[in-house]
Coordinates of N, CA, C and O in Angstrom, one line a residue:
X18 N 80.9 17.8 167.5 CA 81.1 16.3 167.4 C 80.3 15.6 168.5 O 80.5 15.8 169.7
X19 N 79.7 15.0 168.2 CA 78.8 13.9 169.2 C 79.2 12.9 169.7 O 79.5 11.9 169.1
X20 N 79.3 13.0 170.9 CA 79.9 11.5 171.8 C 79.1 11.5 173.0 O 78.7 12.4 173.7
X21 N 78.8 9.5 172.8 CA 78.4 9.6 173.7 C 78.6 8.5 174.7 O 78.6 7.3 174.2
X22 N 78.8 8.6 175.9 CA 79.8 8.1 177.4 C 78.6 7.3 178.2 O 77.8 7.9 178.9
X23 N 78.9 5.8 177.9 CA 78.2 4.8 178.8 C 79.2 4.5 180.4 O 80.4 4.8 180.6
X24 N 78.4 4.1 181.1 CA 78.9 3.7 182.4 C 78.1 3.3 182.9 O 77.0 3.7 182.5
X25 N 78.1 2.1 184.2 CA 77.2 1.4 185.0 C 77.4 0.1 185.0 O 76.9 -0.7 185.8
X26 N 78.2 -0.2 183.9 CA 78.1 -2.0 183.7 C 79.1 -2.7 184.8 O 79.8 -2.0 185.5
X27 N 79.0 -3.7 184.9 CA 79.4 -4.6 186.0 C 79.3 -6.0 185.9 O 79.0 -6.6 184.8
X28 N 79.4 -6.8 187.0 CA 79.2 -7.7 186.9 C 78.5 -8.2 188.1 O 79.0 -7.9 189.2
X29 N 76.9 -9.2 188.3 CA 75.8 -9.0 189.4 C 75.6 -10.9 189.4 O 76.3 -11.7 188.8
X30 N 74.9 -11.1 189.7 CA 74.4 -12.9 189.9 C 73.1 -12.0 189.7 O 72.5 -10.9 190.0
X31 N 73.0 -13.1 189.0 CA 71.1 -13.4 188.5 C 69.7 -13.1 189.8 O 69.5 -13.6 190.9
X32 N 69.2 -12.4 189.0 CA 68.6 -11.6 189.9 C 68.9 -10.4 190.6 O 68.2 -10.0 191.5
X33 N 70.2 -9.7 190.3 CA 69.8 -8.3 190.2 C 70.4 -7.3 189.8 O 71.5 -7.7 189.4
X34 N 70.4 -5.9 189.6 CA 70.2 -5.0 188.9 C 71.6 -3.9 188.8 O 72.6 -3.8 189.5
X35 N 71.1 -3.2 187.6 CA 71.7 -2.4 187.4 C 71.3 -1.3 186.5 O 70.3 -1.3 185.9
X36 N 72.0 -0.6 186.5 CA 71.6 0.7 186.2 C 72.5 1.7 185.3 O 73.3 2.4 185.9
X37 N 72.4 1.6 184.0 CA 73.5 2.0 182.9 C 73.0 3.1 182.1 O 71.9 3.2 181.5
X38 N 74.2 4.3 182.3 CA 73.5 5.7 181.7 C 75.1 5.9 180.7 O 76.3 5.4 180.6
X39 N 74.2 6.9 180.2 CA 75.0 7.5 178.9 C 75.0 8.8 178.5 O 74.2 9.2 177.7
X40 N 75.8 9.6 179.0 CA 75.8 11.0 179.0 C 76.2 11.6 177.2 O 77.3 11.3 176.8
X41 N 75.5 12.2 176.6 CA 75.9 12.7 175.9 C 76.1 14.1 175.3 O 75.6 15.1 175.9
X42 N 76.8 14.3 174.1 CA 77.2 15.8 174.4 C 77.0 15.6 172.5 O 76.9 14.6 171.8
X43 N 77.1 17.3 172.3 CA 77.0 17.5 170.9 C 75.7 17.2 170.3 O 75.5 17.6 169.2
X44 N 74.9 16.6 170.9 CA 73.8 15.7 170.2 C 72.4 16.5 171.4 O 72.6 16.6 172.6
X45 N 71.4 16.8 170.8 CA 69.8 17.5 171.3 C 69.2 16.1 171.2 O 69.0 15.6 170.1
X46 N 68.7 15.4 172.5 CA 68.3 14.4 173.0 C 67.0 14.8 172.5 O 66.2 13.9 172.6
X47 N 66.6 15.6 172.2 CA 65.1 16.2 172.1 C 64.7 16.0 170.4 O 63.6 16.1 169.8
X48 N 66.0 15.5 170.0 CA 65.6 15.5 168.6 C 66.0 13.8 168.3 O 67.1 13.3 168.8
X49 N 64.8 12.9 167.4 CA 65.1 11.7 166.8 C 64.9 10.5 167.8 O 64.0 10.4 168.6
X50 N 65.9 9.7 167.8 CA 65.6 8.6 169.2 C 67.1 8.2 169.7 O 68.0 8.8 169.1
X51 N 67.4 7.4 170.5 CA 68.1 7.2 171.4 C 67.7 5.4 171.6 O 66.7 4.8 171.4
X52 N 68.7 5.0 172.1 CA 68.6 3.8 172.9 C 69.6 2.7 173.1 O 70.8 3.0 172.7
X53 N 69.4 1.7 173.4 CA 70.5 0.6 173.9 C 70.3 -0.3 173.0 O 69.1 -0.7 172.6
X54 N 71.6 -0.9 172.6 CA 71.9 -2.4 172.1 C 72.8 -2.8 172.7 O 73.4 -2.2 173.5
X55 N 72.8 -3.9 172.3 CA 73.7 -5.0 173.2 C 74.6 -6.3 172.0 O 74.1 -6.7 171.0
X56 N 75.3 -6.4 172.2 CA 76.0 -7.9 171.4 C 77.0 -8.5 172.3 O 77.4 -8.0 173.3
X57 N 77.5 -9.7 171.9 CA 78.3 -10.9 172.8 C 79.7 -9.7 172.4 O 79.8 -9.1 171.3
X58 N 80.7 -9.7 173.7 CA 81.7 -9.4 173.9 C 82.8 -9.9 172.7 O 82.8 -11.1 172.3
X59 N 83.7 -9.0 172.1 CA 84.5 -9.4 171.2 C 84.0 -9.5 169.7 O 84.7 -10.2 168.9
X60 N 82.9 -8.9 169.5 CA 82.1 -9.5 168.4 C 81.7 -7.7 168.2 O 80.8 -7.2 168.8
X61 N 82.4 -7.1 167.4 CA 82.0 -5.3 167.2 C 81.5 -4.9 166.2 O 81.6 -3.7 166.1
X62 N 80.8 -5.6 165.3 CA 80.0 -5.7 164.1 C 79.0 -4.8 164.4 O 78.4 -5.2 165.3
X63 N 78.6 -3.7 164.0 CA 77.3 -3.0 164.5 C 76.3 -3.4 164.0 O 75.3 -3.2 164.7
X64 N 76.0 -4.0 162.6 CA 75.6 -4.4 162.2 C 74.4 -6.1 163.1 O 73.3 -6.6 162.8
X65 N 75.4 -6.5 164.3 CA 74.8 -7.8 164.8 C 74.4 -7.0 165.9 O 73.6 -7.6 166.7
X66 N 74.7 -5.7 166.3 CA 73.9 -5.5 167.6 C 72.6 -5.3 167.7 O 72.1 -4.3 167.2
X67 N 71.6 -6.2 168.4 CA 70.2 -6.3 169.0 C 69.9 -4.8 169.7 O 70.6 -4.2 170.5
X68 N 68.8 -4.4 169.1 CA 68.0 -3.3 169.5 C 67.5 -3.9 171.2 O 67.1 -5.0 171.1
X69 N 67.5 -3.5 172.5 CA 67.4 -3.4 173.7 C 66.1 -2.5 174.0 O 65.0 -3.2 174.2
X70 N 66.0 -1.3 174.0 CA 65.4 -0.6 174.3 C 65.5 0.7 173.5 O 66.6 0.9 173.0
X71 N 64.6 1.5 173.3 CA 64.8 2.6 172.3 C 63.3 3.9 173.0 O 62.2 3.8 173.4
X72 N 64.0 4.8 172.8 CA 63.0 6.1 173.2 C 63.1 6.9 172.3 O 64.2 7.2 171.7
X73 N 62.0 7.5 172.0 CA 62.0 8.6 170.8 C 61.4 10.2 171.5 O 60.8 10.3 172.6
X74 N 61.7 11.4 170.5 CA 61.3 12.8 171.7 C 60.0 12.4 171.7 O 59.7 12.7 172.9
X75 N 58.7 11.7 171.2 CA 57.6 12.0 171.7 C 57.6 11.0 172.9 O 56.6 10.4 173.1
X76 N 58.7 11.0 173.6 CA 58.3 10.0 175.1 C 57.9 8.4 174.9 O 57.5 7.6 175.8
X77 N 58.1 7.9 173.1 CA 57.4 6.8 172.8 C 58.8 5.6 173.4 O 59.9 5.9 173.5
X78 N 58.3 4.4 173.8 CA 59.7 3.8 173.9 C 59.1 2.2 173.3 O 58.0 1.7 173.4
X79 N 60.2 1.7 172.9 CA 60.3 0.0 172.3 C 61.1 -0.8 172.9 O 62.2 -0.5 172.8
X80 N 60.9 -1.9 173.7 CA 61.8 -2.8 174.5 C 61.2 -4.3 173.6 O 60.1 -4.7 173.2
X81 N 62.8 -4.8 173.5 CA 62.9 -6.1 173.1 C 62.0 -7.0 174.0 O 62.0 -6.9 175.3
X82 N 61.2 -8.2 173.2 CA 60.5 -9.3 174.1 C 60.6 -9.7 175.1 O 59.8 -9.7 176.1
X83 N 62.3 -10.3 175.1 CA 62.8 -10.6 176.3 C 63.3 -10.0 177.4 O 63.7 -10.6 178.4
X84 N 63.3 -8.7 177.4 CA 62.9 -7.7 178.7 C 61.7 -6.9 179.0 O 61.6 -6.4 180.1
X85 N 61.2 -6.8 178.3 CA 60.1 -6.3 179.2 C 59.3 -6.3 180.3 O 58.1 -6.6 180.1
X86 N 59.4 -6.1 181.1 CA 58.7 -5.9 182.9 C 59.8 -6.1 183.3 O 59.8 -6.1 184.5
X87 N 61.5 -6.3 182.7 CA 62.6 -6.2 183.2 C 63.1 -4.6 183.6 O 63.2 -3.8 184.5
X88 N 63.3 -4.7 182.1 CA 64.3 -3.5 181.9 C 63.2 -2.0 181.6 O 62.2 -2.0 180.9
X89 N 63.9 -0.7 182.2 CA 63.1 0.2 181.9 C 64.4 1.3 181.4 O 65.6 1.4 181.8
X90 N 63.5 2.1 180.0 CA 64.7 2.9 179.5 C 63.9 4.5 179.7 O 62.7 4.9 179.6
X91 N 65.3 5.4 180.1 CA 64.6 6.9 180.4 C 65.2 7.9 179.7 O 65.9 7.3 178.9
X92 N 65.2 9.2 179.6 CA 66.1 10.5 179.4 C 65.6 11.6 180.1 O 64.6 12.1 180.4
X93 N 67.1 11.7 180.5 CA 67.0 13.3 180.9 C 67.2 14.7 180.3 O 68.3 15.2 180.6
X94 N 66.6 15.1 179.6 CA 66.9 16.6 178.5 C 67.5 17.5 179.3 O 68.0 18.4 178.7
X95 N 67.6 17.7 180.8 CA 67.9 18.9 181.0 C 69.8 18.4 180.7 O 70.7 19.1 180.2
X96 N 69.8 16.9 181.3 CA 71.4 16.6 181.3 C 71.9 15.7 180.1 O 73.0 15.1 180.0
X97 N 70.9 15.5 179.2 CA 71.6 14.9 178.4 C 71.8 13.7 178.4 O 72.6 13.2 177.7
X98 N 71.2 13.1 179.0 CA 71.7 12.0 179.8 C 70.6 10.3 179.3 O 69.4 10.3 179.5
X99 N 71.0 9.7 178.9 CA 70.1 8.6 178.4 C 70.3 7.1 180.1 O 71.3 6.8 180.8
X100 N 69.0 6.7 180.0 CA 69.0 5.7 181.5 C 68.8 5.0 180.8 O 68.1 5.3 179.8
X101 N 69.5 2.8 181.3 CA 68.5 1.9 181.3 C 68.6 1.2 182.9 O 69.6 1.0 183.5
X102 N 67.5 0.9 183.4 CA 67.2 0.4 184.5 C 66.8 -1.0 184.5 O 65.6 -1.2 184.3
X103 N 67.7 -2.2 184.6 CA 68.0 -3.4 184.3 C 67.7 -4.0 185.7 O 68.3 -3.6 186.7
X104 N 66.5 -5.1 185.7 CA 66.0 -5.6 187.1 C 66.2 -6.7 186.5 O 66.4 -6.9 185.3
X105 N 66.1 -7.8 187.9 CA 65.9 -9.2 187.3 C 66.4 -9.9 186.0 O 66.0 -10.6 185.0
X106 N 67.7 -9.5 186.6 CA 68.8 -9.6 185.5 C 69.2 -11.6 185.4 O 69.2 -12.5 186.2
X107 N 69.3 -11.5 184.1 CA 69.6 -13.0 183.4 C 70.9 -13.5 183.1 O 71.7 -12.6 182.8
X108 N 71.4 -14.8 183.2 CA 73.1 -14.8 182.5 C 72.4 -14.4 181.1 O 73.0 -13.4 180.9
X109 N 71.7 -14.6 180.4 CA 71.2 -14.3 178.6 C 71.2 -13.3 178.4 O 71.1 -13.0 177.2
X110 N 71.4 -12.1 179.5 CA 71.3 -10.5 179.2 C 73.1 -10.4 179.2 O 73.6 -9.4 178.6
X111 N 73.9 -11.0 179.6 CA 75.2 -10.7 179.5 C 75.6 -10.1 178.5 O 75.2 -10.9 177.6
X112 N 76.1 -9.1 178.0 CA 76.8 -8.6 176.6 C 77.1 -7.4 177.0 O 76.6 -6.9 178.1
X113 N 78.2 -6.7 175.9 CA 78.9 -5.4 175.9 C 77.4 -4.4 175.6 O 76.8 -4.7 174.6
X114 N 76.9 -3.5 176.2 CA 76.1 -2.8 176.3 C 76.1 -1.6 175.4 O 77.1 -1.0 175.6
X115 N 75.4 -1.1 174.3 CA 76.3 -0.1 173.6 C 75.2 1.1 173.7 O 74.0 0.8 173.5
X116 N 75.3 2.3 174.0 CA 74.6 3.7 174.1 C 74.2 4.1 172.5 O 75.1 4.0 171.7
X117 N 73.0 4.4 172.1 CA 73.1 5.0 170.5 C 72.4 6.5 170.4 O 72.0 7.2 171.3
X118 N 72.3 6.7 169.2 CA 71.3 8.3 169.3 C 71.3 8.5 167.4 O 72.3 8.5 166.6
X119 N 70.2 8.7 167.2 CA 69.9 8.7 165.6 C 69.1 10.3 165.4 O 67.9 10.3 165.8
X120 N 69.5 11.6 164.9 CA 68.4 12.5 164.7 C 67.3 12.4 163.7 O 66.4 13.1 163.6
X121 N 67.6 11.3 163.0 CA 67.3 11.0 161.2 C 66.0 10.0 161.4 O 65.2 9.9 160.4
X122 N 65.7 9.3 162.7 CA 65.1 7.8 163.2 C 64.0 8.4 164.1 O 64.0 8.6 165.3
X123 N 62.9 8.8 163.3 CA 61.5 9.3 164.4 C 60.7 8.7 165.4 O 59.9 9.2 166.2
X124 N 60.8 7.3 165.2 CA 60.5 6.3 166.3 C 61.1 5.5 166.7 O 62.0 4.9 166.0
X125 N 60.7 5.4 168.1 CA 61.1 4.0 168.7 C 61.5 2.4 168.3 O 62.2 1.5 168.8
X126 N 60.5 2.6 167.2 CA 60.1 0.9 166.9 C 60.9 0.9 165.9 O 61.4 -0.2 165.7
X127 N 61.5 2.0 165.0 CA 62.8 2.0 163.6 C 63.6 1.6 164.4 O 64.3 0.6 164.4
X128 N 63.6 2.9 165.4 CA 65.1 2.9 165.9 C 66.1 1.1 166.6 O 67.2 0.6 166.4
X129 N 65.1 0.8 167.3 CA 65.4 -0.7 167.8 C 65.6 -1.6 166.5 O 66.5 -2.4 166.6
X130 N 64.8 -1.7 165.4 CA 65.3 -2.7 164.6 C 66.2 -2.3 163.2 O 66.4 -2.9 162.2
X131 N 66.5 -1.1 163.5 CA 67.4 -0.8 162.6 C 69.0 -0.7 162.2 O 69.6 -0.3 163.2
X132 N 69.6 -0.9 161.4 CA 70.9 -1.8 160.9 C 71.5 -0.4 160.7 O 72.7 -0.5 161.2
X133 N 71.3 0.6 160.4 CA 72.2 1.9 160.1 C 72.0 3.2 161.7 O 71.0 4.0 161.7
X134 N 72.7 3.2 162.3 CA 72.3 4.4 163.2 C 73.7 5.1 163.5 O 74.8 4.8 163.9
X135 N 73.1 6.6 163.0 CA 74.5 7.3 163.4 C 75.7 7.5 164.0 O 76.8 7.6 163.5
X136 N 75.1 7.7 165.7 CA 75.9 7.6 166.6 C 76.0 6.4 167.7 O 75.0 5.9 168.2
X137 N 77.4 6.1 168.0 CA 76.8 5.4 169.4 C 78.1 5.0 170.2 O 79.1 5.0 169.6
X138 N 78.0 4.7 171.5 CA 79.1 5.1 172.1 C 80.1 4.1 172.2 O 80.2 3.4 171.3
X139 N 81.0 3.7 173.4 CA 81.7 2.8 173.0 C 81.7 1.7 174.0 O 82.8 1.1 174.2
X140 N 80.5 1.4 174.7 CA 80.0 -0.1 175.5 C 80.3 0.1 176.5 O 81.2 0.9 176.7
X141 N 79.7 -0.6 177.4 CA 79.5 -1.0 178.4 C 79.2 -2.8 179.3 O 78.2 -3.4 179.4
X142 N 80.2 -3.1 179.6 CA 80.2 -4.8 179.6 C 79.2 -5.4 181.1 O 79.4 -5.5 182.3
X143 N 78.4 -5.6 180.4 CA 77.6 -6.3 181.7 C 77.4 -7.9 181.4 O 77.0 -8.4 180.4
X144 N 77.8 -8.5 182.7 CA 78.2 -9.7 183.2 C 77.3 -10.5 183.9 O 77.8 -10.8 185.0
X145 N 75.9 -11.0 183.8 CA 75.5 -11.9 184.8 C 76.0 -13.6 185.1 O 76.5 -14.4 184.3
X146 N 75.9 -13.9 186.5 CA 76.6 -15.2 186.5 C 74.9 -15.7 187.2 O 73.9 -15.2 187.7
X147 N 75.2 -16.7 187.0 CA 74.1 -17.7 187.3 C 74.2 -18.0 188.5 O 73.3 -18.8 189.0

């Protein structure tokens, strides 16, 4: 069974960072893509959540417009473990954070704009205040 376990979220003032990982199990990080979405708190539609960041095994990755030179997304294969490294943080970045992982999704650039993904975990709430 595949689960996978976000943590890191918080709550920071504008302008700075954080750092939200997603340990996963059952699932070979080495296979398909991985990545972050985000949607407004209270709103669990998977369907409305925004593609964030997405990494695929060939090391390829896709970040949404409005982070870029912000936010950086990583993996670690030996632990399983999916990173996003959130700088220069916005109130507009506020939303429940959600961890995903697709073996079926061979790039980065599907994986982020795609409406069906297998797995994904169960958020993480990050808070900027202005």
């Amino acid at each position: 069974q595949v689960q996978l376990v976000e943590s890191g979220g918080g709550s920071v003032q504008a302008g700075g960072s954080l750092r939200l990982s997603c340990v996963v199990s059952g699932y070979t990080s080495s296979r398909g893509s991985m990545g972050w979405f985000r949607q407004p708190p209270g709103d669990e539609r998977e369907e409305e959540r925004e593609g964030v960041a997405t990494i695929d095994s060939y090391g390829t990755t896709s970040y949404r417009d409005s982070v870029k030179g912000r936010f950086t997304i990583s993996k670690d294969t030996a632990t399983n473990t999916l990173y996003l490294q959130m700088n220069n943080l916005k109130p507009e970045d506020s939303a429940m954070y959600y961890c995903a992982a697709d073996p079926y999704i061979l790039f980065a650039t599907t994986m982020r704009t795609s409406r069906a993904i297998n797995h994904w975990g169960q958020g993480t709430l990050v808070t900027v205040s202005s």
